[in-house]
CSV table of C-alpha atoms and ligand atoms in Angstrom, one decimal:
chain,number,residue,atom,x,y,z
A,1,MET,CA,-12.9,186.2,-27.1
A,2,PRO,CA,-14.8,185.4,-23.8
A,3,ASP,CA,-18.0,187.4,-23.2
A,4,ARG,CA,-18.1,186.8,-19.5
A,5,VAL,CA,-15.9,187.1,-16.4
A,6,TYR,CA,-14.7,183.9,-14.8
A,7,ARG,CA,-14.5,183.6,-11.0
A,8,VAL,CA,-11.1,182.7,-9.7
A,9,ALA,CA,-10.3,181.3,-6.2
A,10,ILE,CA,-6.6,181.2,-5.1
A,11,VAL,CA,-5.2,178.5,-2.7
A,12,GLY,CA,-2.1,179.7,-0.9
A,13,LEU,CA,-1.9,183.5,-0.5
A,14,GLY,CA,1.9,183.9,-0.4
A,15,ARG,CA,4.3,185.0,-3.0
A,16,MET,CA,3.0,183.4,-6.2
A,17,GLY,CA,-0.6,183.8,-5.1
A,18,SER,CA,-0.3,187.5,-4.1
A,19,THR,CA,3.0,189.3,-3.4
A,20,ILE,CA,5.8,188.2,-5.7
A,21,ASP,CA,5.6,191.3,-7.8
A,22,ASP,CA,7.0,193.3,-4.9
A,23,GLU,CA,10.3,191.5,-5.5
A,24,LEU,CA,10.6,192.2,-9.2
A,25,PRO,CA,12.0,195.3,-10.8
A,26,PRO,CA,9.5,198.2,-11.3
A,27,GLY,CA,7.7,197.9,-14.6
A,28,THR,CA,7.9,194.1,-14.8
A,29,PRO,CA,4.5,192.7,-16.1
A,30,PRO,CA,2.5,191.1,-13.2
A,31,MET,CA,3.5,187.6,-12.2
A,32,ALA,CA,1.3,186.8,-9.1
A,33,VAL,CA,-2.0,185.2,-9.9
A,34,ALA,CA,-4.0,187.9,-8.2
A,35,ALA,CA,-2.2,190.6,-10.1
A,36,ALA,CA,-2.5,188.8,-13.4
A,37,CYS,CA,-6.3,188.4,-12.8
A,38,ARG,CA,-6.6,192.1,-12.1
A,39,LEU,CA,-5.0,192.8,-15.6
A,40,SER,CA,-7.4,190.4,-17.4
A,41,PRO,CA,-10.8,191.4,-18.6
A,42,PHE,CA,-12.0,187.8,-18.3
A,43,LEU,CA,-10.8,186.9,-14.8
A,44,ALA,CA,-11.8,188.2,-11.3
A,45,VAL,CA,-10.5,186.9,-8.0
A,46,VAL,CA,-13.5,186.2,-5.7
A,47,ALA,CA,-12.0,184.1,-2.9
A,48,GLY,CA,-8.8,182.9,-1.3
A,49,ALA,CA,-7.7,180.2,1.1
A,50,ASP,CA,-4.6,180.0,3.4
A,51,ILE,CA,-3.9,178.2,6.7
A,52,ASP,CA,-2.1,181.4,7.9
A,53,PRO,CA,-4.5,184.0,9.3
A,54,ALA,CA,-1.9,186.8,8.7
A,55,LYS,CA,-1.8,185.8,4.9
A,56,ARG,CA,-5.5,185.9,4.7
A,57,ALA,CA,-5.7,189.4,6.3
A,58,ALA,CA,-2.9,190.7,4.1
A,59,PHE,CA,-4.6,189.4,1.0
A,60,GLN,CA,-7.9,191.0,2.0
A,61,ALA,CA,-6.2,194.4,2.6
A,62,ARG,CA,-4.3,194.2,-0.7
A,63,TRP,CA,-6.9,192.8,-3.1
A,64,GLY,CA,-10.2,193.7,-1.4
A,65,VAL,CA,-11.4,190.1,-1.4
A,66,ASP,CA,-13.6,189.3,1.6
A,67,ALA,CA,-14.4,185.6,0.9
A,68,LEU,CA,-11.4,184.1,2.8
A,69,TYR,CA,-11.1,180.5,4.1
A,70,GLU,CA,-8.7,178.4,6.1
A,71,ASP,CA,-9.8,175.2,4.3
A,72,TYR,CA,-9.5,175.3,0.5
A,73,LEU,CA,-12.1,172.6,0.0
A,74,GLU,CA,-14.6,174.5,2.0
A,75,MET,CA,-13.8,177.5,-0.2
A,76,ILE,CA,-14.5,175.6,-3.4
A,77,ARG,CA,-17.7,174.1,-2.0
A,78,GLN,CA,-19.0,177.5,-0.8
A,79,GLU,CA,-17.9,179.8,-3.6
A,80,GLU,CA,-18.1,177.4,-6.6
A,81,PRO,CA,-15.3,179.2,-8.5
A,82,ASP,CA,-14.7,178.6,-12.2
A,83,LEU,CA,-10.9,178.5,-11.9
A,84,VAL,CA,-8.9,177.3,-8.9
A,85,ALA,CA,-5.3,178.5,-8.7
A,86,ILE,CA,-3.1,176.3,-6.5
A,87,CYS,CA,-0.2,178.4,-5.2
A,88,THR,CA,1.0,176.4,-2.3
A,89,ARG,CA,4.4,174.6,-2.2
A,90,GLY,CA,5.3,171.4,-4.0
A,91,PRO,CA,4.3,168.6,-1.6
A,92,LEU,CA,0.7,169.9,-1.7
A,93,HIS,CA,0.3,170.3,-5.5
A,94,ALA,CA,-0.9,166.9,-6.5
A,95,GLU,CA,-3.1,166.4,-3.4
A,96,MET,CA,-4.8,169.8,-4.0
A,97,THR,CA,-5.2,169.2,-7.7
A,98,VAL,CA,-7.1,166.0,-6.9
A,99,GLY,CA,-9.1,167.8,-4.2
A,100,ALA,CA,-10.0,170.8,-6.5
A,101,ALA,CA,-11.0,168.4,-9.3
A,102,GLU,CA,-13.2,166.3,-7.1
A,103,ALA,CA,-14.8,169.4,-5.5
A,104,GLY,CA,-15.9,170.7,-9.0
A,105,ALA,CA,-13.2,173.1,-10.3
A,106,LYS,CA,-13.9,173.8,-14.0
A,107,MET,CA,-10.3,174.9,-14.7
A,108,ILE,CA,-7.1,174.4,-12.6
A,109,PHE,CA,-3.9,176.3,-12.5
A,110,CYS,CA,-1.3,174.6,-10.3
A,111,GLU,CA,2.2,175.8,-9.5
A,112,LYS,CA,5.0,173.6,-10.7
A,113,ALA,CA,6.1,170.9,-10.3
A,114,MET,CA,2.7,169.1,-10.3
A,115,ALA,CA,3.9,166.3,-8.0
A,116,CYS,CA,6.9,164.9,-6.0
A,117,SER,CA,6.5,161.4,-7.3
A,118,MET,CA,4.9,159.7,-10.3
A,119,GLU,CA,2.4,158.0,-7.9
A,120,GLU,CA,1.2,161.5,-7.0
A,121,ALA,CA,1.3,162.7,-10.6
A,122,ASP,CA,-0.7,159.6,-11.7
A,123,ALA,CA,-3.4,160.5,-9.2
A,124,ALA,CA,-3.6,164.1,-10.4
A,125,LEU,CA,-3.7,163.0,-14.1
A,126,ALA,CA,-6.6,160.6,-13.4
A,127,ALA,CA,-8.6,163.2,-11.4
A,128,VAL,CA,-8.1,166.0,-14.0
A,129,SER,CA,-8.3,164.0,-17.3
A,130,SER,CA,-11.3,161.9,-16.3
A,131,ARG,CA,-13.3,165.2,-15.9
A,132,GLY,CA,-11.8,166.9,-18.9
A,133,ILE,CA,-10.6,169.9,-16.8
A,134,PRO,CA,-8.3,172.4,-18.6
A,135,PHE,CA,-5.1,172.4,-16.6
A,136,ASN,CA,-1.8,174.5,-16.7
A,137,THR,CA,1.1,174.7,-14.4
A,138,GLY,CA,3.4,177.7,-13.6
A,139,VAL,CA,6.1,176.8,-16.2
A,140,LEU,CA,5.7,180.4,-17.4
A,141,ARG,CA,8.2,180.4,-20.4
A,142,ARG,CA,5.6,178.3,-22.2
A,143,PHE,CA,3.2,181.3,-21.8
A,144,ASN,CA,5.8,183.9,-22.8
A,145,ARG,CA,5.6,185.3,-26.3
A,146,VAL,CA,9.4,185.6,-26.7
A,147,TYR,CA,9.5,181.8,-26.4
A,148,HIS,CA,6.6,181.5,-28.8
A,149,GLN,CA,8.6,183.6,-31.3
A,150,ALA,CA,11.5,181.2,-30.9
A,151,ARG,CA,9.3,178.1,-31.3
A,152,ASP,CA,7.6,179.5,-34.4
A,153,LEU,CA,10.9,180.3,-36.1
A,154,ILE,CA,12.1,176.7,-35.4
A,155,ALA,CA,8.8,175.2,-36.6
A,156,ASP,CA,8.9,177.4,-39.8
A,157,GLY,CA,12.3,176.1,-40.7
A,158,ALA,CA,14.4,179.2,-40.0
A,159,ILE,CA,17.2,177.1,-38.7
A,160,GLY,CA,16.8,174.1,-41.0
A,161,GLU,CA,16.4,170.7,-39.3
A,162,PRO,CA,16.7,171.0,-35.5
A,163,ARG,CA,19.6,168.8,-34.3
A,164,THR,CA,20.4,169.7,-30.7
A,165,ALA,CA,18.9,171.8,-27.9
A,166,VAL,CA,20.7,173.3,-24.9
A,167,HIS,CA,19.6,174.8,-21.6
A,168,TYR,CA,22.1,177.0,-19.7
A,169,ALA,CA,22.1,177.6,-15.9
A,170,GLY,CA,22.9,175.5,-12.8
A,171,THR,CA,19.6,174.6,-11.0
A,172,ASN,CA,17.9,172.0,-8.9
A,173,LEU,CA,15.7,169.2,-10.3
A,174,LEU,CA,12.0,169.7,-9.5
A,175,HIS,CA,12.0,173.4,-8.8
A,176,GLY,CA,14.4,174.4,-11.7
A,177,HIS,CA,14.6,171.7,-14.3
A,178,ILE,CA,10.9,171.2,-14.5
A,179,HIS,CA,11.1,174.6,-16.2
A,180,SER,CA,14.1,173.8,-18.3
A,181,LEU,CA,12.7,170.5,-19.6
A,182,ASP,CA,9.3,172.1,-20.3
A,183,THR,CA,10.9,174.9,-22.3
A,184,LEU,CA,13.1,172.6,-24.3
A,185,SER,CA,10.1,170.5,-25.1
A,186,PHE,CA,8.0,173.5,-26.0
A,187,LEU,CA,10.7,175.0,-28.4
A,188,LEU,CA,10.8,171.6,-30.2
A,189,GLY,CA,7.0,171.4,-30.6
A,190,ASP,CA,6.5,168.9,-27.7
A,191,PRO,CA,7.5,165.8,-29.6
A,192,GLY,CA,7.7,163.6,-26.5
A,193,ILE,CA,10.7,162.4,-24.5
A,194,VAL,CA,11.9,158.8,-25.1
A,195,SER,CA,14.9,158.4,-22.8
A,196,VAL,CA,16.8,160.3,-20.1
A,197,TRP,CA,20.3,160.2,-18.7
A,198,GLY,CA,20.8,162.2,-15.6
A,199,GLU,CA,23.1,162.8,-12.6
A,200,LEU,CA,22.3,164.5,-9.3
A,201,LEU,CA,24.9,166.7,-7.7
A,202,PRO,CA,26.9,166.0,-5.7
A,203,ARG,CA,27.5,162.8,-7.5
A,204,GLU,CA,27.7,160.7,-4.4
A,205,LEU,CA,24.2,161.6,-3.4
A,206,SER,CA,22.4,158.3,-2.5
A,207,LEU,CA,18.8,157.4,-3.5
A,208,ASP,CA,18.9,154.1,-1.5
A,209,GLN,CA,15.7,155.1,0.3
A,210,ASN,CA,14.0,155.9,-3.0
A,211,ARG,CA,13.4,159.4,-1.5
A,212,LEU,CA,15.1,162.8,-1.1
A,213,ASP,CA,13.8,165.4,1.3
A,214,SER,CA,15.5,168.2,-0.5
A,215,ASP,CA,15.7,169.1,-4.1
A,216,PRO,CA,19.2,168.3,-5.6
A,217,ASN,CA,21.0,170.1,-8.3
A,218,ALA,CA,21.1,168.0,-11.5
A,219,VAL,CA,22.3,167.6,-15.0
A,220,TYR,CA,20.7,165.6,-17.8
A,221,ARG,CA,20.7,164.6,-21.5
A,222,VAL,CA,17.4,163.7,-22.9
A,223,GLU,CA,16.3,162.1,-26.2
A,224,PHE,CA,13.2,163.4,-27.9
A,225,ALA,CA,11.0,161.2,-30.2
A,226,ASN,CA,12.0,163.3,-33.2
A,227,GLY,CA,15.6,162.3,-32.7
A,228,VAL,CA,16.8,165.7,-31.2
A,229,GLU,CA,19.0,165.4,-28.1
A,230,ALA,CA,18.8,168.1,-25.4
A,231,THR,CA,21.2,168.8,-22.7
A,232,THR,CA,21.7,171.2,-19.8
A,233,VAL,CA,24.9,173.1,-19.1
A,234,PRO,CA,25.1,173.9,-15.4
A,235,ALA,CA,26.5,177.4,-15.7
A,236,GLY,CA,25.5,180.8,-17.0
A,237,THR,CA,22.3,182.7,-16.9
A,238,TRP,CA,19.0,181.1,-18.0
A,239,GLU,CA,19.2,180.8,-21.8
A,240,PHE,CA,18.0,178.2,-24.3
A,241,GLU,CA,19.4,177.4,-27.8
A,242,VAL,CA,18.2,175.1,-30.5
A,243,LEU,CA,20.9,174.3,-33.1
A,244,GLY,CA,19.7,173.2,-36.6
A,245,SER,CA,21.3,172.2,-39.9
A,246,ARG,CA,21.1,175.8,-41.2
A,247,GLY,CA,21.3,178.0,-38.1
A,248,SER,CA,20.4,178.5,-34.5
A,249,VAL,CA,17.8,180.2,-32.3
A,250,ARG,CA,18.8,181.3,-28.9
A,251,VAL,CA,16.6,183.0,-26.2
A,252,LEU,CA,18.9,185.4,-24.4
A,253,ASN,CA,19.0,186.6,-20.8
A,254,ASN,CA,16.0,184.7,-19.4
A,255,GLY,CA,13.6,185.7,-22.2
A,256,GLU,CA,14.9,189.2,-23.0
A,257,ARG,CA,14.9,188.5,-26.7
A,258,VAL,CA,15.5,186.0,-29.5
A,259,LEU,CA,18.8,185.8,-31.3
A,260,LEU,CA,18.3,184.2,-34.7
A,261,ARG,CA,21.5,183.2,-36.7
A,262,GLN,CA,21.3,181.6,-40.1
A,263,ALA,CA,23.9,180.1,-42.4
A,264,GLY,CA,25.9,182.7,-44.2
A,265,ASP,CA,27.3,180.4,-46.9
A,266,ALA,CA,26.2,177.4,-48.8
A,267,ARG,CA,28.0,174.9,-46.4
A,268,GLY,CA,26.6,176.5,-43.3
A,269,ARG,CA,30.1,177.0,-41.7
A,270,THR,CA,29.4,180.6,-40.6
A,271,LEU,CA,26.3,181.9,-39.0
A,272,ARG,CA,25.0,185.5,-39.3
A,273,GLU,CA,22.5,187.3,-37.1
A,274,VAL,CA,19.2,188.0,-38.7
A,275,PRO,CA,17.0,190.6,-36.9
A,276,VAL,CA,13.6,189.5,-35.5
A,277,PRO,CA,10.8,191.9,-34.4
A,278,PRO,CA,10.8,192.8,-30.7
A,279,VAL,CA,8.1,191.3,-28.5
A,280,SER,CA,6.0,193.6,-26.3
A,281,PRO,CA,6.2,193.1,-22.6
A,282,HIS,CA,3.2,191.1,-21.3
A,283,SER,CA,2.2,189.0,-18.3
A,284,ALA,CA,2.9,185.3,-18.8
A,285,THR,CA,0.7,184.4,-15.8
A,286,GLN,CA,-2.2,186.3,-17.5
A,287,PHE,CA,-1.5,184.4,-20.8
A,288,CYS,CA,-1.4,181.1,-18.9
A,289,LEU,CA,-4.7,181.7,-17.1
A,290,GLU,CA,-6.5,183.1,-20.2
A,291,ASP,CA,-5.2,180.0,-22.1
A,292,LEU,CA,-7.2,178.0,-19.6
A,293,VAL,CA,-10.3,180.1,-20.3
A,294,ASP,CA,-9.9,179.6,-24.1
A,295,ALA,CA,-9.4,175.9,-23.7
A,296,TYR,CA,-12.5,175.7,-21.5
A,297,GLU,CA,-14.6,177.6,-24.0
A,298,THR,CA,-13.4,176.0,-27.2
A,299,GLY,CA,-12.6,172.4,-25.9
A,300,ARG,CA,-9.1,172.5,-27.3
A,301,PRO,CA,-6.2,171.2,-25.0
A,302,SER,CA,-4.6,173.8,-22.8
A,303,LEU,CA,-1.0,174.7,-23.8
A,304,GLY,CA,0.3,172.9,-20.7
A,305,ASN,CA,-2.4,170.2,-20.5
A,306,VAL,CA,-2.3,167.6,-17.8
A,307,GLN,CA,-1.1,164.8,-20.1
A,308,LEU,CA,1.9,166.8,-21.3
A,309,THR,CA,2.7,168.1,-17.8
A,310,HIS,CA,2.5,164.5,-16.4
A,311,HIS,CA,4.9,163.4,-19.2
A,312,LEU,CA,7.4,166.2,-18.5
A,313,THR,CA,7.2,165.5,-14.7
A,314,GLU,CA,8.0,161.9,-15.5
A,315,ALA,CA,11.1,163.0,-17.6
A,316,CYS,CA,12.2,165.2,-14.6
A,317,LEU,CA,11.9,162.4,-12.1
A,318,ALA,CA,13.7,160.1,-14.7
A,319,VAL,CA,16.8,162.3,-14.2
A,320,ALA,CA,16.9,161.1,-10.5
A,321,GLU,CA,16.0,157.5,-11.5
A,322,SER,CA,18.9,157.5,-14.0
A,323,HIS,CA,21.2,158.7,-11.2
A,324,ARG,CA,19.9,155.9,-8.9
A,325,GLN,CA,20.4,153.2,-11.6
A,326,GLY,CA,23.7,154.7,-12.9
A,327,SER,CA,22.4,154.4,-16.5
A,328,ARG,CA,20.1,155.9,-19.1
A,329,VAL,CA,16.4,155.1,-18.5
A,330,THR,CA,13.5,154.9,-21.0
A,331,LEU,CA,10.0,156.3,-20.3
A,332,PRO,CA,7.6,155.4,-18.9
A,333,LEU,CA,9.3,155.0,-15.5
A,334,ALA,CA,8.8,151.7,-13.8
A,335,ASN,CA,9.7,153.3,-10.4
A,336,ARG,CA,6.5,155.2,-9.6
A,337,SER,CA,7.3,155.8,-5.9
A,338,LEU,CA,10.6,157.6,-6.2
A,339,TYR,CA,9.9,160.8,-4.2
A,340,ILE,CA,11.8,164.2,-4.5
A,341,HIS,CA,10.7,166.9,-2.2
A,342,HIS,CA,10.6,170.4,-3.7
A,343,VAL,CA,9.2,173.8,-2.7
B,401,LIG,N1,6.3,179.9,-11.7
B,401,LIG,C1,7.2,180.5,-11.1
B,401,LIG,O1,8.1,181.0,-11.8
B,401,LIG,C2,7.2,180.5,-9.6
B,401,LIG,C3,7.7,181.6,-8.9
B,401,LIG,C4,7.6,181.6,-7.5
B,401,LIG,C5,7.1,180.5,-6.9
B,401,LIG,N2,6.6,179.5,-7.6
B,401,LIG,C6,6.0,178.3,-7.0
B,401,LIG,O2,4.8,178.7,-6.3
B,401,LIG,C7,4.6,177.8,-5.2
B,401,LIG,C8,4.4,178.7,-4.0
B,401,LIG,O3,5.6,179.4,-3.8
B,401,LIG,P1,5.6,180.7,-2.9
B,401,LIG,O4,7.0,181.2,-3.0
B,401,LIG,O5,4.5,181.5,-3.4
B,401,LIG,O6,5.3,180.1,-1.5
B,401,LIG,P2,4.8,180.9,-0.2
B,401,LIG,O7,5.3,180.1,1.0
B,401,LIG,O8,5.1,182.4,-0.3
B,401,LIG,O9,3.2,180.7,-0.3
B,401,LIG,C9,2.6,179.5,0.0
B,401,LIG,C10,1.4,179.8,0.8
B,401,LIG,O10,0.6,178.5,1.0
B,401,LIG,C11,0.0,178.6,2.3
B,401,LIG,N3,-0.4,177.2,2.6
B,401,LIG,C12,0.4,176.2,3.1
B,401,LIG,N4,-0.4,175.1,3.4
B,401,LIG,C13,-1.7,175.4,3.0
B,401,LIG,C14,-2.9,174.8,3.0
B,401,LIG,N5,-3.0,173.5,3.4
B,401,LIG,N6,-4.0,175.4,2.5
B,401,LIG,C15,-3.9,176.7,2.1
B,401,LIG,N7,-2.8,177.4,2.1
B,401,LIG,C16,-1.7,176.8,2.5
B,401,LIG,C17,1.1,179.1,3.1
B,401,LIG,O11,0.6,179.6,4.4
B,401,LIG,C18,1.7,180.2,2.2
B,401,LIG,O12,1.0,181.5,2.5
B,401,LIG,C19,5.8,176.9,-5.1
B,401,LIG,O13,5.5,175.6,-5.7
B,401,LIG,C20,6.9,177.6,-6.0
B,401,LIG,O14,7.8,176.7,-6.6
B,401,LIG,C21,6.7,179.5,-9.0
């Protein structure tokens, strides 16, 4: 348990930095970084940076923070925050991660996805890992206790041997599937991804220029190092299911609750629901930021550490590379410059 309050500086004072909770149903636990910090006894927002003067003024009025900057590097140099939270859009994530690391950030939260290409991701990995900086991204299911309950049931053998994992919901590649790949990996205990088959939609989409300036919808099938295959079904609401030799675990309705089903007979031909305890509502953003503090204090890797995030970003970009090549690709990706824009 930390015995001090860590100073947080936010870069990008828009929805995820400041206001996204206005869009969520009343009673939803805080999601914006500023709101999650207010909830935490260990975190205080002391500064913010945004190129838009109106965003700076709105942030000051809403959160009572007076140390506001146009230039995020100037903010880090002047304020020397402990934790820098990068809440700008995708094309700035890797560049700002490198900038924050070089300017002396002790912990970094960066919105997902960490980069638009593996060249960018490699630079962010080098800047963060060489300094031992605890790092997490905004893949918030990894920091949601409902998904932790599902992961723990799977790890404890509640469904026997995991065989297949499925994600449901149509979504785009670097904005959406960075979440789905991260959650599938998390539920399986992050065994590492070996190979990826993918297709961008529409299927005739060309990657001849090795670059897309918009984020395409995509489907994939990935092979994990433990032999489990995971796939995405491009329909339905956000749900995840891991099917094992003796049952299945499914996270329903975008994290509402866990459905555990176990074999009802010796041959496992019928599955019966087994109740699991409800999980109390909580802020995944707060969990994510406090995980950084704990990693900083104890020296353990953060839950979404930079090596893991770099690997899962590579798997995500491999979906596009597989589309480009028309075949399954193995990791690591040879094509480091393939660039997919995302917000
Ligand atoms: N984890 C999640 O579930 C989740 C939810 C929403 C958004 N996001 C992610 O958060 C990121 C931000 O999204 P958003 O919806 O908050 O965007 P937004 O446009 O509302 O906010 C981004 C802010 O960054 C500012 N900005 C742009 N360039 C800047 C610079 N050079 N220096 C400082 N500030 C700069 C903009 O003026 C803007 O205020 C995106 O990557 C998005 O994918 C994640």
